[in-house]
Structures are given as structure tokens and as C-alpha cells.
């Protein structure tokens, strides 16, 4: 096993994100001492790993397995009810613990199930994708979707620990890894320019999951997220900067009926946000070019059909209305200098989109 990096997140409640290799084999080290049962919520491709976990923890705790649909199919009330049923039938108590083993959708569901059972039981998040490691599993946003939209039901529920075992990325298609890197790029632009320099130095090495640079990028991105959510767990202010590129990105995901990878939509959203930052703020043009160059080096898309603007704008306006707010964007005054842009006029938004449209 390689050395483990510990990245603390302040609370309340405080917890650690552990980053290393082979960590799943030692999960008992992070289980709450009082837990007698553990419910492992996992997607079908992780069945063998969940079973291995059951064998590993046998004797220490009773392990229950809840296999849930892959990807967004997990984030449904019926799936949460299936997990609650297992917990009800096994007298799952407040000192027992949930483990979320999977990508962002699985850990969102597992966090939600943990947040709601008996008004809250501990959850240990074990992300198995880059997106999950650097974003979804850290920070305690949990939730499910409804017919009306994504993440409309949920809770802020901090995990007891997050275990980032880089060995769990083995076997993932490289385009899945690259899509997760959109969030890594985001962390570079909003807070940590060293991330951008490492990507620019050699993107092949940076995205090789065996390389130390890959690990450094994952750790740096987690540190960005950990710092932000330590300051503002419930998104009263600073946490909003994590939405850089996401306002348009979410509208593209909606337009594509959620068949696109999140990272691909966010990639286009970041190009738009960079153009808007140039028009509405002081982001130098070379940083807009740099945004495109880095995303393209990761084979992520940087353009979207020009004719879709009206639909995208309507979706963004509807989303914001649901939160009784104005259309808000995170823009950069420079690299690592994000701020909120409020009430922007539509002509400026369209001007920025024209640079994205193809
Ligand atoms: N994914 C954005 C956040 O956790 O706030």
C-alpha cells in the first residue's frame, strides 16, 4: 500500500478525506466503532467489490448489500425506499453505518439514504470515478431527482469519512476518466493554477492513473473542494464558486436529456463562463484561449450549436426561478479570482454564447 494522504474538512462535523491505494481493503479503519451493521449501497458493476467488502468485514460487523441501478437510475425515490426497506427489516440503528460505493449518483443516493434514515446515520463515501473523487463524494451534498428535475430533494449531510482509493479507477474507460477531469480543470481555474500548469506540462502523464501527477491532481482538486466546503457547508456564499461553468452546463445536460457525461456539458459551460468573464469582468483573452486549449487536450467538447441558445436560456431561467433568484453566473476576474455575476443582460450572455456556438 502507498502512503495515505489525509485531507481534513472542517465541520461541524469535521471529517477526513483519505487518498491512497488499496484503501478499500482496510475500510474497517474508518468504520464508526459502535457500528454493528453496515449497508453497502453499490451499482451492479461493483457487485464483486461489495461482496469482497462483506467478506473482509465479516466478524467485525454484519454487512448488508443494496445493489441499485447504475448512474442516474439510482437517484429515484423508489430506490431510496428499497434501501430504507432493507434497513427497516434488519433493525438498522442510528449507530450503524451506510457505505456508498460507486460514482457520483450512487454516493448522492447513499448520502440521502443515510441523511434520512432515523434522521441521520453515518455514511462513508467510497467514490469509484474521478468525478466522484474530486466532487460528488466530498462536501455532503446528497439527493435524488424527481420527475420535475435533478437534485430537487436532498439534504446537506456530511460523511463520516471519504475514502478515495485510486485502485478503484482500474478498468474504467479512459473517456470516463477524461470527463471527470472537467471538474479538475474547474478547480484549477477557480482556485489552484498549479493544476492548470500540470495539465499543460504533459496531459498524457497527467491523465495516466498510475502516475504521481495524476494523484497530485486528484489531491489538489480535493483540497480546493475541502477548503471551500469547510468555509461554507450549506452554500450560503463561497460554495457557489464550485458552480463555475455549471449554469450553462446543467442546461446542456437537460437539453441532451442527461445522456451526456456531466464533464462534457461542464466543459462547454466553462468555455462560456470564461467568455463571459472576459466580457463582463477582467479575465484576459489569453485565459479564455487557455480554457479551450486545456479542455480540448482532454478531448472534451468546447462548442455547442448556436441555434440552441433560446432553449438553453429558457432552461437556465426556469432553474433559477425555482430558487426565486436572478440568473447568476460565477465568473473570473482572473485565474483563482472567482465572483458572482448577477442580473446580467441577455445581450451580453448571447454575445458570450456566440463565441461558444458552432
Ligand atoms: N458540486 C458542487 C458542490 O458540491 O457544491
Short mmCIF file of C-alpha atoms and ligand atoms in Angstrom, two decimals:
data_model
loop_
_atom_site.label_atom_id
_atom_site.label_comp_id
_atom_site.label_asym_id
_atom_site.label_seq_id
_atom_site.Cartn_x
_atom_site.Cartn_y
_atom_site.Cartn_z
CA UNK A 1 0.00 0.00 0.00
CA UNK A 2 1.31 3.52 -0.80
CA UNK A 3 1.26 6.26 1.77
CA UNK A 4 -2.17 7.69 2.54
CA UNK A 5 -2.82 11.42 2.24
CA UNK A 6 -5.26 12.85 4.77
CA UNK A 7 -7.21 15.95 3.71
CA UNK A 8 -9.25 17.37 6.58
CA UNK A 9 -12.63 19.02 6.07
CA UNK A 10 -13.77 21.27 8.93
CA UNK A 11 -17.19 20.83 10.40
CA UNK A 12 -19.26 20.66 12.24
CA UNK A 13 -18.99 17.79 11.81
CA UNK A 14 -15.36 17.55 10.70
CA UNK A 15 -14.15 14.56 8.70
CA UNK A 16 -11.19 13.40 6.66
CA UNK A 17 -10.80 12.55 3.01
CA UNK A 18 -8.23 9.76 2.72
CA UNK A 19 -6.42 9.39 -0.60
CA UNK A 20 -4.24 6.42 -1.46
CA UNK A 21 -4.14 2.95 -2.95
CA UNK A 22 -5.56 -0.28 -1.58
CA UNK A 23 -7.66 1.63 0.95
CA UNK A 24 -10.82 -0.40 0.35
CA UNK A 25 -9.04 -3.41 1.83
CA UNK A 26 -8.82 -1.55 5.13
CA UNK A 27 -12.26 0.00 5.32
CA UNK A 28 -12.78 -1.17 8.91
CA UNK A 29 -10.26 1.50 9.95
CA UNK A 30 -12.82 4.22 9.18
CA UNK A 31 -16.00 2.48 10.37
CA UNK A 32 -17.62 4.12 13.39
CA UNK A 33 -16.53 1.98 16.37
CA UNK A 34 -20.14 1.49 17.55
CA UNK A 35 -21.43 0.20 14.19
CA UNK A 36 -22.78 -3.35 14.31
CA UNK A 37 -24.25 -3.26 10.78
CA UNK A 38 -23.10 -1.69 7.55
CA UNK A 39 -25.30 -1.19 4.50
CA UNK A 40 -23.16 -1.09 1.35
CA UNK A 41 -25.05 0.70 -1.43
CA UNK A 42 -23.45 -0.06 -4.79
CA UNK A 43 -24.16 -0.17 -8.53
CA UNK A 44 -24.18 -3.53 -10.40
CA UNK A 45 -20.63 -3.23 -11.84
CA UNK A 46 -19.31 -3.03 -8.26
CA UNK A 47 -21.01 -6.21 -7.04
CA UNK A 48 -17.75 -8.17 -6.74
CA UNK A 49 -16.09 -5.36 -4.75
CA UNK A 50 -19.13 -5.11 -2.45
CA UNK A 51 -19.02 -8.88 -1.89
CA UNK A 52 -15.29 -8.70 -1.10
CA UNK A 53 -16.11 -5.98 1.42
CA UNK A 54 -18.66 -8.25 3.04
CA UNK A 55 -16.04 -11.00 3.43
CA UNK A 56 -13.43 -8.54 4.68
CA UNK A 57 -15.69 -7.09 7.38
CA UNK A 58 -17.28 -10.39 8.44
CA UNK A 59 -16.66 -10.94 12.13
CA UNK A 60 -16.36 -7.19 12.72
CA UNK A 61 -19.86 -6.11 11.51
CA UNK A 62 -22.86 -7.56 9.69
CA UNK A 63 -22.70 -6.34 6.08
CA UNK A 64 -25.92 -5.83 4.12
CA UNK A 65 -25.71 -5.21 0.38
CA UNK A 66 -28.09 -2.98 -1.59
CA UNK A 67 -27.48 -3.23 -5.33
CA UNK A 68 -29.03 -0.19 -7.01
CA UNK A 69 -29.31 0.85 -10.68
CA UNK A 70 -26.28 2.35 -12.35
CA UNK A 71 -25.86 6.11 -12.85
CA UNK A 72 -28.88 8.48 -12.56
CA UNK A 73 -31.23 5.48 -12.36
CA UNK A 74 -30.13 5.23 -8.70
CA UNK A 75 -31.39 8.67 -7.78
CA UNK A 76 -35.09 7.82 -7.53
CA UNK A 77 -37.42 7.72 -4.55
CA UNK A 78 -38.24 4.06 -5.27
CA UNK A 79 -34.55 3.18 -4.98
CA UNK A 80 -34.22 5.10 -1.71
CA UNK A 81 -37.33 3.25 -0.46
CA UNK A 82 -35.70 -0.08 -1.40
CA UNK A 83 -32.70 0.84 0.80
CA UNK A 84 -34.96 2.04 3.66
CA UNK A 85 -36.81 -1.27 3.42
CA UNK A 86 -33.59 -3.24 3.93
CA UNK A 87 -32.75 -1.01 6.90
CA UNK A 88 -36.22 -1.41 8.39
CA UNK A 89 -36.21 -5.17 8.02
CA UNK A 90 -32.79 -5.50 9.67
CA UNK A 91 -33.36 -3.10 12.60
CA UNK A 92 -30.68 -0.74 11.33
CA UNK A 93 -29.96 1.65 14.21
CA UNK A 94 -28.55 5.14 14.49
CA UNK A 95 -25.09 3.82 15.36
CA UNK A 96 -24.92 1.63 12.24
CA UNK A 97 -23.38 2.98 9.05
CA UNK A 98 -24.02 3.28 5.32
CA UNK A 99 -21.23 2.90 2.76
CA UNK A 100 -21.71 4.49 -0.68
CA UNK A 101 -19.55 2.56 -3.16
CA UNK A 102 -19.74 3.92 -6.69
CA UNK A 103 -19.88 7.01 -8.89
CA UNK A 104 -21.49 10.34 -8.10
CA UNK A 105 -25.07 9.09 -8.47
CA UNK A 106 -24.50 6.18 -6.08
CA UNK A 107 -22.83 8.34 -3.42
CA UNK A 108 -25.58 11.01 -3.78
CA UNK A 109 -28.20 8.32 -3.15
CA UNK A 110 -26.25 6.67 -0.32
CA UNK A 111 -25.79 10.05 1.37
CA UNK A 112 -29.50 10.78 1.03
CA UNK A 113 -30.50 7.38 2.45
CA UNK A 114 -28.10 7.94 5.38
CA UNK A 115 -29.33 11.50 5.94
CA UNK A 116 -32.96 10.43 6.14
CA UNK A 117 -32.86 7.08 7.99
CA UNK A 118 -33.71 7.71 11.67
CA UNK A 119 -32.99 11.40 10.92
CA UNK A 120 -29.39 10.64 10.11
CA UNK A 121 -26.89 7.80 10.36
CA UNK A 122 -23.17 7.90 9.49
CA UNK A 123 -22.18 7.50 5.84
CA UNK A 124 -18.75 6.62 4.49
CA UNK A 125 -18.34 7.60 0.87
CA UNK A 126 -16.12 5.45 -1.36
CA UNK A 127 -16.14 7.09 -4.81
CA UNK A 128 -15.07 4.99 -7.80
CA UNK A 129 -14.90 7.67 -10.52
CA UNK A 130 -12.77 10.81 -10.90
CA UNK A 131 -15.92 12.94 -10.75
CA UNK A 132 -16.95 11.26 -7.51
CA UNK A 133 -13.48 11.60 -6.00
CA UNK A 134 -12.96 15.29 -6.68
CA UNK A 135 -16.53 16.49 -6.42
CA UNK A 136 -19.66 14.44 -5.66
CA UNK A 137 -18.45 12.39 -2.68
CA UNK A 138 -16.83 15.33 -0.88
CA UNK A 139 -18.85 18.09 0.74
CA UNK A 140 -22.03 16.39 1.90
CA UNK A 141 -24.49 17.36 -0.84
CA UNK A 142 -26.87 14.41 -1.07
CA UNK A 143 -30.02 13.98 -3.08
CA UNK A 144 -32.34 12.32 -5.54
CA UNK A 145 -34.19 13.51 -8.65
CA UNK A 146 -37.93 13.93 -9.22
CA UNK A 147 -39.90 13.99 -12.48
CA UNK A 148 -39.58 17.79 -12.39
CA UNK A 149 -35.81 17.99 -12.15
CA UNK A 150 -32.43 16.88 -10.83
CA UNK A 151 -31.43 17.04 -7.16
CA UNK A 152 -34.72 18.64 -6.13
CA UNK A 153 -34.94 16.51 -2.97
CA UNK A 154 -31.95 16.15 -0.71
CA UNK A 155 -30.05 17.24 2.34
CA UNK A 156 -26.66 18.53 3.35
CA UNK A 157 -25.28 15.56 5.28
CA UNK A 158 -21.55 15.41 5.93
CA UNK A 159 -19.96 11.99 5.55
CA UNK A 160 -18.12 10.41 8.47
CA UNK A 161 -15.19 9.84 6.07
CA UNK A 162 -14.43 9.80 2.36
CA UNK A 163 -12.14 7.03 1.14
CA UNK A 164 -10.51 7.80 -2.22
CA UNK A 165 -8.86 4.55 -3.27
CA UNK A 166 -7.18 5.24 -6.63
CA UNK A 167 -7.07 1.49 -7.36
CA UNK A 168 -10.85 1.63 -7.80
CA UNK A 169 -10.36 3.53 -11.07
CA UNK A 170 -8.80 0.44 -12.63
CA UNK A 171 -10.82 -0.78 -15.58
CA UNK A 172 -12.69 2.48 -16.14
CA UNK A 173 -12.71 3.62 -19.79
CA UNK A 174 -10.26 6.47 -20.36
CA UNK A 175 -13.01 8.76 -21.71
CA UNK A 176 -14.80 8.40 -18.38
CA UNK A 177 -11.59 9.49 -16.61
CA UNK A 178 -11.18 12.43 -19.00
CA UNK A 179 -14.77 13.56 -18.44
CA UNK A 180 -14.07 13.63 -14.70
CA UNK A 181 -11.14 15.92 -15.40
CA UNK A 182 -13.56 18.74 -16.31
CA UNK A 183 -14.04 19.23 -12.56
CA UNK A 184 -10.26 19.12 -12.06
CA UNK A 185 -9.87 21.91 -14.65
CA UNK A 186 -12.61 23.85 -12.84
CA UNK A 187 -10.64 23.62 -9.57
CA UNK A 188 -7.59 24.93 -11.43
CA UNK A 189 -9.37 27.99 -12.78
CA UNK A 190 -11.30 28.91 -9.64
CA UNK A 191 -8.57 28.33 -7.06
CA UNK A 192 -5.37 26.45 -7.90
CA UNK A 193 -3.42 27.46 -11.04
CA UNK A 194 -0.80 24.74 -10.37
CA UNK A 195 -3.45 22.28 -11.58
CA UNK A 196 -3.52 24.05 -14.95
CA UNK A 197 0.26 24.05 -15.19
CA UNK A 198 0.44 20.30 -14.52
CA UNK A 199 -2.15 19.64 -17.23
CA UNK A 200 -0.31 21.87 -19.68
CA UNK A 201 3.06 20.29 -18.94
CA UNK A 202 2.00 16.83 -20.16
CA UNK A 203 -1.66 15.90 -20.42
CA UNK A 204 -0.87 12.24 -21.13
CA UNK A 205 1.08 11.86 -17.90
CA UNK A 206 -1.47 13.97 -16.01
CA UNK A 207 -4.31 11.65 -17.00
CA UNK A 208 -2.40 8.40 -16.57
CA UNK A 209 -3.99 6.93 -13.44
CA UNK A 210 -0.71 5.25 -12.47
CA UNK A 211 1.33 8.47 -12.50
CA UNK A 212 2.16 10.54 -9.40
CA UNK A 213 0.99 13.64 -11.30
CA UNK A 214 -2.48 12.10 -11.65
CA UNK A 215 -2.61 11.56 -7.90
CA UNK A 216 -1.35 15.08 -7.26
CA UNK A 217 -4.12 16.50 -9.46
CA UNK A 218 -6.78 14.49 -7.64
CA UNK A 219 -5.41 15.59 -4.27
CA UNK A 220 -5.14 19.24 -5.29
CA UNK A 221 -8.72 19.23 -6.56
CA UNK A 222 -9.97 17.62 -3.35
CA UNK A 223 -8.10 20.26 -1.34
CA UNK A 224 -9.85 23.01 -3.33
CA UNK A 225 -13.22 21.45 -2.62
CA UNK A 226 -12.36 20.73 1.03
CA UNK A 227 -11.34 24.35 1.62
CA UNK A 228 -14.49 25.73 0.02
CA UNK A 229 -16.95 23.42 1.81
CA UNK A 230 -15.11 23.90 5.11
CA UNK A 231 -15.91 27.64 4.78
CA UNK A 232 -19.47 27.25 3.60
CA UNK A 233 -21.02 23.81 4.05
CA UNK A 234 -24.61 24.81 3.23
CA UNK A 235 -23.86 27.09 0.26
CA UNK A 236 -24.71 30.44 1.81
CA UNK A 237 -21.95 32.13 -0.18
CA UNK A 238 -18.49 30.96 -1.18
CA UNK A 239 -19.51 27.40 -2.08
CA UNK A 240 -21.25 28.85 -5.13
CA UNK A 241 -17.85 29.21 -6.83
CA UNK A 242 -17.91 25.43 -7.33
CA UNK A 243 -20.68 26.10 -9.86
CA UNK A 244 -18.25 27.72 -12.31
CA UNK A 245 -19.32 26.50 -15.76
CA UNK A 246 -22.34 24.72 -14.30
CA UNK A 247 -25.20 27.15 -15.07
CA UNK A 248 -24.94 26.62 -18.82
CA UNK A 249 -23.56 23.10 -18.26
CA UNK A 250 -26.73 22.00 -16.45
CA UNK A 251 -28.88 23.48 -19.22
CA UNK A 252 -26.89 21.46 -21.79
CA UNK A 253 -27.32 18.29 -19.73
CA UNK A 254 -31.07 18.98 -19.70
CA UNK A 255 -31.11 19.65 -23.48
CA UNK A 256 -29.26 16.37 -24.03
CA UNK A 257 -31.76 14.51 -21.78
CA UNK A 258 -28.97 13.59 -19.37
CA UNK A 259 -27.38 11.25 -21.90
CA UNK A 260 -24.16 13.27 -21.96
CA UNK A 261 -21.46 12.85 -19.37
CA UNK A 262 -21.58 15.64 -16.80
CA UNK A 263 -17.96 16.60 -17.57
CA UNK A 264 -18.69 17.11 -21.28
CA UNK A 265 -21.54 19.54 -20.54
CA UNK A 266 -19.49 21.35 -17.89
CA UNK A 267 -16.62 21.67 -20.35
CA UNK A 268 -18.76 23.74 -22.73
CA UNK A 269 -20.17 25.59 -19.71
CA UNK A 270 -16.64 26.58 -18.69
CA UNK A 271 -15.80 27.94 -22.13
CA UNK A 272 -18.99 30.02 -21.92
CA UNK A 273 -18.14 31.15 -18.37
CA UNK A 274 -14.64 32.13 -19.50
CA UNK A 275 -16.03 34.16 -22.44
CA UNK A 276 -18.50 35.84 -20.08
CA UNK A 277 -15.69 36.52 -17.62
CA UNK A 278 -13.81 38.26 -20.41
CA UNK A 279 -16.82 40.34 -21.47
CA UNK A 280 -18.22 41.15 -18.03
CA UNK A 281 -15.10 41.10 -15.95
CA UNK A 282 -11.41 41.33 -16.47
CA UNK A 283 -10.37 37.80 -17.42
CA UNK A 284 -7.64 38.27 -20.07
CA UNK A 285 -8.38 36.84 -23.52
CA UNK A 286 -5.39 34.52 -23.23
CA UNK A 287 -7.05 32.77 -20.27
CA UNK A 288 -10.14 32.17 -22.41
CA UNK A 289 -7.91 30.59 -25.08
CA UNK A 290 -6.17 28.62 -22.36
CA UNK A 291 -9.54 27.29 -21.15
CA UNK A 292 -10.31 25.97 -24.65
CA UNK A 293 -6.82 24.56 -25.12
CA UNK A 294 -6.76 22.63 -21.85
CA UNK A 295 -10.27 21.23 -22.31
CA UNK A 296 -9.53 20.24 -25.91
CA UNK A 297 -6.32 18.49 -24.78
CA UNK A 298 -8.58 16.32 -22.61
CA UNK A 299 -10.74 15.64 -25.71
CA UNK A 300 -13.64 17.46 -24.04
CA UNK A 301 -16.09 19.46 -26.21
CA UNK A 302 -15.74 23.24 -26.33
CA UNK A 303 -18.59 24.21 -28.68
CA UNK A 304 -22.37 23.71 -28.96
CA UNK A 305 -24.91 24.53 -31.70
CA UNK A 306 -25.59 28.25 -31.96
CA UNK A 307 -29.28 27.67 -32.69
CA UNK A 308 -29.85 26.14 -29.24
CA UNK A 309 -29.36 29.40 -27.35
CA UNK A 310 -33.06 30.23 -26.76
CA UNK A 311 -33.75 26.77 -25.33
CA UNK A 312 -30.68 26.90 -23.09
CA UNK A 313 -31.56 30.39 -21.84
CA UNK A 314 -35.14 29.29 -21.05
CA UNK A 315 -33.84 26.30 -19.08
CA UNK A 316 -31.39 28.46 -17.12
CA UNK A 317 -34.16 30.97 -16.33
CA UNK A 318 -36.54 28.22 -15.22
CA UNK A 319 -33.90 26.67 -12.95
CA UNK A 320 -33.20 29.98 -11.29
CA UNK A 321 -36.89 30.81 -10.90
CA UNK A 322 -37.26 27.59 -8.95
CA UNK A 323 -34.85 29.14 -6.46
CA UNK A 324 -36.60 32.53 -6.57
CA UNK A 325 -33.41 34.15 -7.81
CA UNK A 326 -32.00 36.03 -10.75
CA UNK A 327 -29.82 34.41 -13.35
CA UNK A 328 -26.43 34.14 -11.63
CA UNK A 329 -23.10 33.07 -13.07
CA UNK A 330 -19.74 32.50 -11.50
CA UNK A 331 -17.16 34.47 -13.46
CA UNK A 332 -13.44 35.02 -13.03
CA UNK A 333 -11.73 38.37 -12.74
CA UNK A 334 -8.58 36.34 -13.26
CA UNK A 335 -7.42 32.79 -12.60
CA UNK A 336 -8.25 31.95 -8.95
CA UNK A 337 -10.36 35.13 -8.58
CA UNK A 338 -13.98 33.96 -8.91
CA UNK A 339 -17.04 36.06 -8.13
CA UNK A 340 -20.79 36.04 -8.67
CA UNK A 341 -22.23 37.94 -11.65
CA UNK A 342 -25.85 38.82 -11.01
CA UNK A 343 -28.61 40.15 -13.27
CA UNK A 344 -26.55 40.11 -16.45
CA UNK A 345 -28.39 41.41 -19.50
CA UNK A 346 -29.33 38.90 -22.14
CA UNK A 347 -27.37 40.61 -24.89
CA UNK A 348 -24.11 40.05 -23.02
CA UNK A 349 -24.99 36.43 -22.33
CA UNK A 350 -25.76 35.94 -26.01
CA UNK A 351 -22.51 37.64 -27.00
CA UNK A 352 -20.61 35.15 -24.81
CA UNK A 353 -22.60 32.25 -26.23
CA UNK A 354 -21.86 33.35 -29.80
CA UNK A 355 -18.22 32.54 -29.08
CA UNK A 356 -19.25 29.03 -27.99
CA UNK A 357 -21.85 28.43 -30.69
CA UNK A 358 -20.84 26.49 -33.77
N1 LIG B 1 -20.76 20.10 -6.80
C1 LIG B 1 -20.84 21.38 -6.22
C2 LIG B 1 -20.91 21.38 -4.75
O1 LIG B 1 -20.68 20.37 -4.13
O2 LIG B 1 -21.21 22.38 -4.17
#
